[in-house]
């Protein structure tokens, strides 16, 4: 994976308020740490950072040039996103050196097609591997070509590029091939689903009736109070 050059600015405002102002300015709050160095708070250009992550993935290597003259290599260690806006809230960046070994989680992609009438269950979407910090693969591949029901792909079955070592348990399940349900099996489950839906609808109906009854009693009570006030005034 090639490194992406990105500029950064030192960040002097901290806390939630400072982070919000940084994001409003079109930047992502981040912190650089590692190698025994004191953590350095920086702000990254949001658009450039997002584009790099979309292209290279969560393990994209960055060559960061801070406006104070600092130049470092770093890998994202933790990325916080806004689940609604799908924007980056904060990034932890781990300092690395060329030739240094790092252990990271890399996405696993399944290749090929399993046997007919099968389903694939993804047990783990990523695997921990150890690699040169400047040569972390953007993904790994495992073949399911022709796999029959009952076949389980483990971490040991995943193809590793040269220089990349498996850090996860070799027996860790990555994917499991199961038999697809037959039409008869699917039909057999329909009555159960319909019955469950009817029970839910019945429960909602009872709650609605109770609520309407309670609301209907409010005007009557209010009316009673008004009558009492009228008699008093009389």
PDB file of C-alpha atoms in Angstrom:
ATOM      1  CA  UNK A   1       0.000   0.000   0.000  1.00  0.00           C
ATOM      2  CA  UNK A   2       1.465   3.346  -1.027  1.00  0.00           C
ATOM      3  CA  UNK A   3       1.596   6.146   1.497  1.00  0.00           C
ATOM      4  CA  UNK A   4      -0.594   9.220   1.195  1.00  0.00           C
ATOM      5  CA  UNK A   5       0.890  12.637   1.902  1.00  0.00           C
ATOM      6  CA  UNK A   6      -1.376  14.819   3.981  1.00  0.00           C
ATOM      7  CA  UNK A   7      -0.908  18.158   5.699  1.00  0.00           C
ATOM      8  CA  UNK A   8      -1.888  18.876   9.295  1.00  0.00           C
ATOM      9  CA  UNK A   9      -2.020  21.702  11.796  1.00  0.00           C
ATOM     10  CA  UNK A  10      -1.195  21.649  15.521  1.00  0.00           C
ATOM     11  CA  UNK A  11      -4.358  21.665  17.626  1.00  0.00           C
ATOM     12  CA  UNK A  12      -4.469  23.880  20.715  1.00  0.00           C
ATOM     13  CA  UNK A  13      -8.159  23.544  21.626  1.00  0.00           C
ATOM     14  CA  UNK A  14      -9.220  20.390  23.426  1.00  0.00           C
ATOM     15  CA  UNK A  15     -12.408  18.922  24.849  1.00  0.00           C
ATOM     16  CA  UNK A  16     -15.781  18.570  23.145  1.00  0.00           C
ATOM     17  CA  UNK A  17     -16.072  22.269  22.361  1.00  0.00           C
ATOM     18  CA  UNK A  18     -12.671  22.431  20.708  1.00  0.00           C
ATOM     19  CA  UNK A  19     -13.349  19.249  18.724  1.00  0.00           C
ATOM     20  CA  UNK A  20     -16.663  20.634  17.453  1.00  0.00           C
ATOM     21  CA  UNK A  21     -15.003  23.861  16.300  1.00  0.00           C
ATOM     22  CA  UNK A  22     -12.295  21.835  14.543  1.00  0.00           C
ATOM     23  CA  UNK A  23     -14.900  19.771  12.692  1.00  0.00           C
ATOM     24  CA  UNK A  24     -16.894  22.890  11.746  1.00  0.00           C
ATOM     25  CA  UNK A  25     -13.709  24.220  10.155  1.00  0.00           C
ATOM     26  CA  UNK A  26     -13.635  21.180   7.854  1.00  0.00           C
ATOM     27  CA  UNK A  27     -10.946  19.300   9.759  1.00  0.00           C
ATOM     28  CA  UNK A  28     -10.730  16.054  11.734  1.00  0.00           C
ATOM     29  CA  UNK A  29      -9.359  16.131  15.310  1.00  0.00           C
ATOM     30  CA  UNK A  30      -6.520  13.628  15.629  1.00  0.00           C
ATOM     31  CA  UNK A  31      -3.694  12.609  17.937  1.00  0.00           C
ATOM     32  CA  UNK A  32      -0.271  11.205  17.047  1.00  0.00           C
ATOM     33  CA  UNK A  33       1.373   8.840  19.524  1.00  0.00           C
ATOM     34  CA  UNK A  34       3.868   6.000  19.793  1.00  0.00           C
ATOM     35  CA  UNK A  35       7.611   5.317  20.069  1.00  0.00           C
ATOM     36  CA  UNK A  36       7.604   6.819  23.542  1.00  0.00           C
ATOM     37  CA  UNK A  37       6.809  10.267  22.127  1.00  0.00           C
ATOM     38  CA  UNK A  38       4.509  12.696  23.884  1.00  0.00           C
ATOM     39  CA  UNK A  39       1.070  12.613  22.185  1.00  0.00           C
ATOM     40  CA  UNK A  40       0.722  15.387  19.606  1.00  0.00           C
ATOM     41  CA  UNK A  41      -2.737  16.805  18.899  1.00  0.00           C
ATOM     42  CA  UNK A  42      -3.319  17.759  15.274  1.00  0.00           C
ATOM     43  CA  UNK A  43      -6.130  18.587  12.835  1.00  0.00           C
ATOM     44  CA  UNK A  44      -6.349  16.856   9.435  1.00  0.00           C
ATOM     45  CA  UNK A  45      -8.207  18.125   6.349  1.00  0.00           C
ATOM     46  CA  UNK A  46     -11.467  16.158   6.449  1.00  0.00           C
ATOM     47  CA  UNK A  47     -11.963  15.730   2.686  1.00  0.00           C
ATOM     48  CA  UNK A  48      -8.422  14.551   1.991  1.00  0.00           C
ATOM     49  CA  UNK A  49      -8.468  12.154   4.929  1.00  0.00           C
ATOM     50  CA  UNK A  50     -11.866  10.708   3.939  1.00  0.00           C
ATOM     51  CA  UNK A  51     -10.754  10.221   0.326  1.00  0.00           C
ATOM     52  CA  UNK A  52      -7.601   8.383   1.441  1.00  0.00           C
ATOM     53  CA  UNK A  53      -9.554   6.056   3.746  1.00  0.00           C
ATOM     54  CA  UNK A  54     -12.130   5.301   1.037  1.00  0.00           C
ATOM     55  CA  UNK A  55      -9.370   4.337  -1.381  1.00  0.00           C
ATOM     56  CA  UNK A  56      -6.837   2.636   0.901  1.00  0.00           C
ATOM     57  CA  UNK A  57      -9.002   1.387   3.763  1.00  0.00           C
ATOM     58  CA  UNK A  58      -8.605   1.715   7.515  1.00  0.00           C
ATOM     59  CA  UNK A  59      -4.913   0.715   7.349  1.00  0.00           C
ATOM     60  CA  UNK A  60      -3.885   3.479   4.944  1.00  0.00           C
ATOM     61  CA  UNK A  61      -0.352   4.696   5.641  1.00  0.00           C
ATOM     62  CA  UNK A  62      -0.034   8.482   5.956  1.00  0.00           C
ATOM     63  CA  UNK A  63       3.034  10.672   5.493  1.00  0.00           C
ATOM     64  CA  UNK A  64       1.981  13.597   7.683  1.00  0.00           C
ATOM     65  CA  UNK A  65       3.522  17.045   7.369  1.00  0.00           C
ATOM     66  CA  UNK A  66       2.579  19.284  10.292  1.00  0.00           C
ATOM     67  CA  UNK A  67       2.788  23.038   9.778  1.00  0.00           C
ATOM     68  CA  UNK A  68       5.276  23.298  12.659  1.00  0.00           C
ATOM     69  CA  UNK A  69       7.799  21.316  10.606  1.00  0.00           C
ATOM     70  CA  UNK A  70       7.077  17.838  11.994  1.00  0.00           C
ATOM     71  CA  UNK A  71       7.165  15.038   9.390  1.00  0.00           C
ATOM     72  CA  UNK A  72       6.088  11.524  10.397  1.00  0.00           C
ATOM     73  CA  UNK A  73       4.658   8.264   9.101  1.00  0.00           C
ATOM     74  CA  UNK A  74       1.518   7.022  10.833  1.00  0.00           C
ATOM     75  CA  UNK A  75      -1.193   4.365  10.607  1.00  0.00           C
ATOM     76  CA  UNK A  76      -4.784   4.844  11.826  1.00  0.00           C
ATOM     77  CA  UNK A  77      -5.185   2.937  15.087  1.00  0.00           C
ATOM     78  CA  UNK A  78      -8.747   3.955  15.954  1.00  0.00           C
ATOM     79  CA  UNK A  79     -11.260   5.883  13.862  1.00  0.00           C
ATOM     80  CA  UNK A  80     -14.440   7.323  15.355  1.00  0.00           C
ATOM     81  CA  UNK A  81     -17.293   8.052  12.932  1.00  0.00           C
ATOM     82  CA  UNK A  82     -20.636   9.776  13.289  1.00  0.00           C
ATOM     83  CA  UNK A  83     -23.125   6.931  12.553  1.00  0.00           C
ATOM     84  CA  UNK A  84     -25.735   9.328  11.166  1.00  0.00           C
ATOM     85  CA  UNK A  85     -23.643  11.822   9.185  1.00  0.00           C
ATOM     86  CA  UNK A  86     -20.980   9.210   8.329  1.00  0.00           C
ATOM     87  CA  UNK A  87     -18.272  11.775   9.034  1.00  0.00           C
ATOM     88  CA  UNK A  88     -15.039  11.337  10.970  1.00  0.00           C
ATOM     89  CA  UNK A  89     -15.225  12.468  14.592  1.00  0.00           C
ATOM     90  CA  UNK A  90     -11.682  11.667  15.777  1.00  0.00           C
ATOM     91  CA  UNK A  91      -8.642   9.651  14.720  1.00  0.00           C
ATOM     92  CA  UNK A  92      -5.851   8.021  16.732  1.00  0.00           C
ATOM     93  CA  UNK A  93      -2.691   7.716  14.623  1.00  0.00           C
ATOM     94  CA  UNK A  94       0.177   5.375  15.530  1.00  0.00           C
ATOM     95  CA  UNK A  95       3.680   6.563  14.670  1.00  0.00           C
ATOM     96  CA  UNK A  96       5.634   4.017  12.598  1.00  0.00           C
ATOM     97  CA  UNK A  97       9.030   3.772  10.915  1.00  0.00           C
ATOM     98  CA  UNK A  98      10.042   2.215   7.627  1.00  0.00           C
ATOM     99  CA  UNK A  99      10.955  -1.436   8.137  1.00  0.00           C
ATOM    100  CA  UNK A 100       9.097  -1.596  11.459  1.00  0.00           C
ATOM    101  CA  UNK A 101       6.729  -4.531  12.008  1.00  0.00           C
ATOM    102  CA  UNK A 102       3.167  -3.751  13.089  1.00  0.00           C
ATOM    103  CA  UNK A 103       0.167  -5.926  13.916  1.00  0.00           C
ATOM    104  CA  UNK A 104      -3.101  -4.756  12.371  1.00  0.00           C
ATOM    105  CA  UNK A 105      -6.561  -6.045  11.485  1.00  0.00           C
ATOM    106  CA  UNK A 106      -6.967  -6.534   7.726  1.00  0.00           C
ATOM    107  CA  UNK A 107     -10.293  -7.169   5.911  1.00  0.00           C
ATOM    108  CA  UNK A 108     -10.826 -10.637   4.419  1.00  0.00           C
ATOM    109  CA  UNK A 109     -12.559 -11.068   1.069  1.00  0.00           C
ATOM    110  CA  UNK A 110     -13.996 -14.404  -0.084  1.00  0.00           C
ATOM    111  CA  UNK A 111     -13.303 -15.370  -3.692  1.00  0.00           C
ATOM    112  CA  UNK A 112     -14.945 -17.921  -5.976  1.00  0.00           C
ATOM    113  CA  UNK A 113     -18.383 -19.518  -5.699  1.00  0.00           C
ATOM    114  CA  UNK A 114     -19.435 -22.245  -3.315  1.00  0.00           C
ATOM    115  CA  UNK A 115     -21.411 -25.295  -4.443  1.00  0.00           C
ATOM    116  CA  UNK A 116     -25.004 -24.882  -5.579  1.00  0.00           C
ATOM    117  CA  UNK A 117     -27.734 -24.424  -2.959  1.00  0.00           C
ATOM    118  CA  UNK A 118     -25.404 -23.213  -0.206  1.00  0.00           C
ATOM    119  CA  UNK A 119     -25.229 -20.209   2.078  1.00  0.00           C
ATOM    120  CA  UNK A 120     -22.046 -18.516   3.303  1.00  0.00           C
ATOM    121  CA  UNK A 121     -21.860 -17.384   6.919  1.00  0.00           C
ATOM    122  CA  UNK A 122     -19.146 -14.800   7.573  1.00  0.00           C
ATOM    123  CA  UNK A 123     -17.704 -15.579  10.991  1.00  0.00           C
ATOM    124  CA  UNK A 124     -14.895 -12.972  10.948  1.00  0.00           C
ATOM    125  CA  UNK A 125     -14.502 -10.140   8.435  1.00  0.00           C
ATOM    126  CA  UNK A 126     -10.945  -9.228   9.477  1.00  0.00           C
ATOM    127  CA  UNK A 127      -7.790 -11.033  10.555  1.00  0.00           C
ATOM    128  CA  UNK A 128      -4.844  -9.871  12.651  1.00  0.00           C
ATOM    129  CA  UNK A 129      -1.577 -10.013  10.721  1.00  0.00           C
ATOM    130  CA  UNK A 130       1.955  -8.738  11.239  1.00  0.00           C
ATOM    131  CA  UNK A 131       3.632  -6.876   8.393  1.00  0.00           C
ATOM    132  CA  UNK A 132       6.073  -4.110   7.523  1.00  0.00           C
ATOM    133  CA  UNK A 133       4.389  -0.811   8.420  1.00  0.00           C
ATOM    134  CA  UNK A 134       4.871   0.395   4.838  1.00  0.00           C
ATOM    135  CA  UNK A 135       3.592  -2.835   3.262  1.00  0.00           C
ATOM    136  CA  UNK A 136       0.334  -3.575   5.049  1.00  0.00           C
ATOM    137  CA  UNK A 137      -2.092  -5.194   2.542  1.00  0.00           C
ATOM    138  CA  UNK A 138      -5.428  -3.447   2.026  1.00  0.00           C
ATOM    139  CA  UNK A 139      -7.188  -6.843   2.081  1.00  0.00           C
ATOM    140  CA  UNK A 140      -6.640 -10.603   2.245  1.00  0.00           C
ATOM    141  CA  UNK A 141      -8.322 -13.331   0.198  1.00  0.00           C
ATOM    142  CA  UNK A 142      -9.738 -16.769   0.971  1.00  0.00           C
ATOM    143  CA  UNK A 143     -11.220 -19.089  -1.653  1.00  0.00           C
ATOM    144  CA  UNK A 144     -14.613 -20.801  -1.267  1.00  0.00           C
ATOM    145  CA  UNK A 145     -14.655 -22.111  -4.834  1.00  0.00           C
ATOM    146  CA  UNK A 146     -16.791 -25.281  -4.989  1.00  0.00           C
ATOM    147  CA  UNK A 147     -17.100 -25.517  -1.200  1.00  0.00           C
ATOM    148  CA  UNK A 148     -19.811 -27.941  -0.044  1.00  0.00           C
ATOM    149  CA  UNK A 149     -22.061 -27.603   3.021  1.00  0.00           C
ATOM    150  CA  UNK A 150     -20.088 -28.217   6.208  1.00  0.00           C
ATOM    151  CA  UNK A 151     -16.850 -26.711   4.899  1.00  0.00           C
ATOM    152  CA  UNK A 152     -15.276 -24.146   7.205  1.00  0.00           C
ATOM    153  CA  UNK A 153     -12.651 -21.667   6.048  1.00  0.00           C
ATOM    154  CA  UNK A 154     -10.198 -20.838   8.823  1.00  0.00           C
ATOM    155  CA  UNK A 155      -7.476 -18.215   9.215  1.00  0.00           C
ATOM    156  CA  UNK A 156      -4.928 -20.814   8.098  1.00  0.00           C
ATOM    157  CA  UNK A 157      -6.708 -21.022   4.717  1.00  0.00           C
ATOM    158  CA  UNK A 158      -6.299 -17.303   4.000  1.00  0.00           C
ATOM    159  CA  UNK A 159      -3.647 -16.460   1.405  1.00  0.00           C
ATOM    160  CA  UNK A 160      -0.952 -14.173   2.829  1.00  0.00           C
ATOM    161  CA  UNK A 161       1.265 -11.924   0.684  1.00  0.00           C
ATOM    162  CA  UNK A 162       5.036 -12.244   0.961  1.00  0.00           C
ATOM    163  CA  UNK A 163       6.340 -10.730   4.194  1.00  0.00           C
ATOM    164  CA  UNK A 164       2.955 -10.900   5.943  1.00  0.00           C
ATOM    165  CA  UNK A 165       2.545 -13.244   8.906  1.00  0.00           C
ATOM    166  CA  UNK A 166      -0.652 -14.460  10.545  1.00  0.00           C
ATOM    167  CA  UNK A 167      -1.077 -13.089  14.065  1.00  0.00           C
ATOM    168  CA  UNK A 168      -4.518 -14.594  14.668  1.00  0.00           C
ATOM    169  CA  UNK A 169      -5.249 -18.157  15.777  1.00  0.00           C
ATOM    170  CA  UNK A 170      -4.869 -20.366  12.665  1.00  0.00           C
ATOM    171  CA  UNK A 171      -8.077 -22.201  13.624  1.00  0.00           C
ATOM    172  CA  UNK A 172     -10.117 -18.989  13.868  1.00  0.00           C
ATOM    173  CA  UNK A 173     -13.200 -19.489  11.623  1.00  0.00           C
ATOM    174  CA  UNK A 174     -13.467 -16.985   8.785  1.00  0.00           C
ATOM    175  CA  UNK A 175     -16.479 -18.392   6.933  1.00  0.00           C
ATOM    176  CA  UNK A 176     -18.746 -21.426   7.121  1.00  0.00           C
ATOM    177  CA  UNK A 177     -20.602 -23.023   4.216  1.00  0.00           C
ATOM    178  CA  UNK A 178     -24.088 -24.268   5.060  1.00  0.00           C
ATOM    179  CA  UNK A 179     -26.941 -25.812   3.071  1.00  0.00           C
ATOM    180  CA  UNK A 180     -29.505 -23.308   1.826  1.00  0.00           C
ATOM    181  CA  UNK A 181     -33.010 -23.915   3.234  1.00  0.00           C
ATOM    182  CA  UNK A 182     -35.394 -25.716   0.897  1.00  0.00           C
ATOM    183  CA  UNK A 183     -38.713 -24.267  -0.263  1.00  0.00           C
ATOM    184  CA  UNK A 184     -40.503 -26.652   2.115  1.00  0.00           C
ATOM    185  CA  UNK A 185     -38.434 -25.433   5.061  1.00  0.00           C
ATOM    186  CA  UNK A 186     -39.158 -21.813   4.212  1.00  0.00           C
ATOM    187  CA  UNK A 187     -42.883 -22.511   3.918  1.00  0.00           C
ATOM    188  CA  UNK A 188     -42.846 -24.277   7.280  1.00  0.00           C
ATOM    189  CA  UNK A 189     -41.511 -21.143   8.953  1.00  0.00           C
ATOM    190  CA  UNK A 190     -44.163 -18.844   7.429  1.00  0.00           C
ATOM    191  CA  UNK A 191     -46.982 -19.823   9.860  1.00  0.00           C
ATOM    192  CA  UNK A 192     -44.674 -19.130  12.813  1.00  0.00           C
ATOM    193  CA  UNK A 193     -43.763 -15.703  11.433  1.00  0.00           C
ATOM    194  CA  UNK A 194     -47.401 -14.839  10.690  1.00  0.00           C
ATOM    195  CA  UNK A 195     -48.453 -15.958  14.176  1.00  0.00           C
ATOM    196  CA  UNK A 196     -45.754 -13.804  15.753  1.00  0.00           C
ATOM    197  CA  UNK A 197     -46.878 -10.796  13.666  1.00  0.00           C
ATOM    198  CA  UNK A 198     -50.500 -11.325  14.759  1.00  0.00           C
ATOM    199  CA  UNK A 199     -49.471 -11.418  18.415  1.00  0.00           C
ATOM    200  CA  UNK A 200     -47.531  -8.175  18.013  1.00  0.00           C
ATOM    201  CA  UNK A 201     -50.479  -6.490  16.250  1.00  0.00           C
ATOM    202  CA  UNK A 202     -52.868  -7.697  18.961  1.00  0.00           C
ATOM    203  CA  UNK A 203     -50.601  -6.288  21.652  1.00  0.00           C
ATOM    204  CA  UNK A 204     -50.391  -2.930  19.879  1.00  0.00           C
ATOM    205  CA  UNK A 205     -54.181  -2.874  19.512  1.00  0.00           C
ATOM    206  CA  UNK A 206     -54.712  -3.459  23.242  1.00  0.00           C
ATOM    207  CA  UNK A 207     -52.266  -0.678  24.119  1.00  0.00           C
ATOM    208  CA  UNK A 208     -54.039   1.684  21.701  1.00  0.00           C
ATOM    209  CA  UNK A 209     -57.462   0.922  23.175  1.00  0.00           C
ATOM    210  CA  UNK A 210     -56.187   1.445  26.714  1.00  0.00           C
ATOM    211  CA  UNK A 211     -54.597   4.726  25.679  1.00  0.00           C
ATOM    212  CA  UNK A 212     -57.764   5.929  23.951  1.00  0.00           C
ATOM    213  CA  UNK A 213     -59.825   4.987  26.991  1.00  0.00           C
ATOM    214  CA  UNK A 214     -57.542   6.964  29.279  1.00  0.00           C
ATOM    215  CA  UNK A 215     -57.651   9.979  26.971  1.00  0.00           C
ATOM    216  CA  UNK A 216     -61.438   9.742  26.750  1.00  0.00           C
ATOM    217  CA  UNK A 217     -61.660  10.069  30.540  1.00  0.00           C
ATOM    218  CA  UNK A 218     -59.717  13.325  30.610  1.00  0.00           C
ATOM    219  CA  UNK A 219     -62.452  15.614  29.212  1.00  0.00           C
ATOM    220  CA  UNK A 220     -65.014  14.021  31.540  1.00  0.00           C
ATOM    221  CA  UNK A 221     -62.855  14.782  34.562  1.00  0.00           C
ATOM    222  CA  UNK A 222     -62.249  18.289  33.297  1.00  0.00           C
ATOM    223  CA  UNK A 223     -65.935  18.726  32.701  1.00  0.00           C
ATOM    224  CA  UNK A 224     -66.649  17.626  36.259  1.00  0.00           C
ATOM    225  CA  UNK A 225     -64.253  20.236  37.587  1.00  0.00           C
ATOM    226  CA  UNK A 226     -65.867  22.916  35.427  1.00  0.00           C
ATOM    227  CA  UNK A 227     -69.343  21.983  36.782  1.00  0.00           C
ATOM    228  CA  UNK A 228     -68.111  22.179  40.335  1.00  0.00           C
ATOM    229  CA  UNK A 229     -66.582  25.618  39.680  1.00  0.00           C
ATOM    230  CA  UNK A 230     -69.850  26.784  38.092  1.00  0.00           C
ATOM    231  CA  UNK A 231     -71.867  25.667  41.158  1.00  0.00           C
ATOM    232  CA  UNK A 232     -69.432  27.429  43.466  1.00  0.00           C
ATOM    233  CA  UNK A 233     -69.702  30.669  41.476  1.00  0.00           C
ATOM    234  CA  UNK A 234     -73.490  30.305  41.508  1.00  0.00           C
TER     235      UNK A 234
END
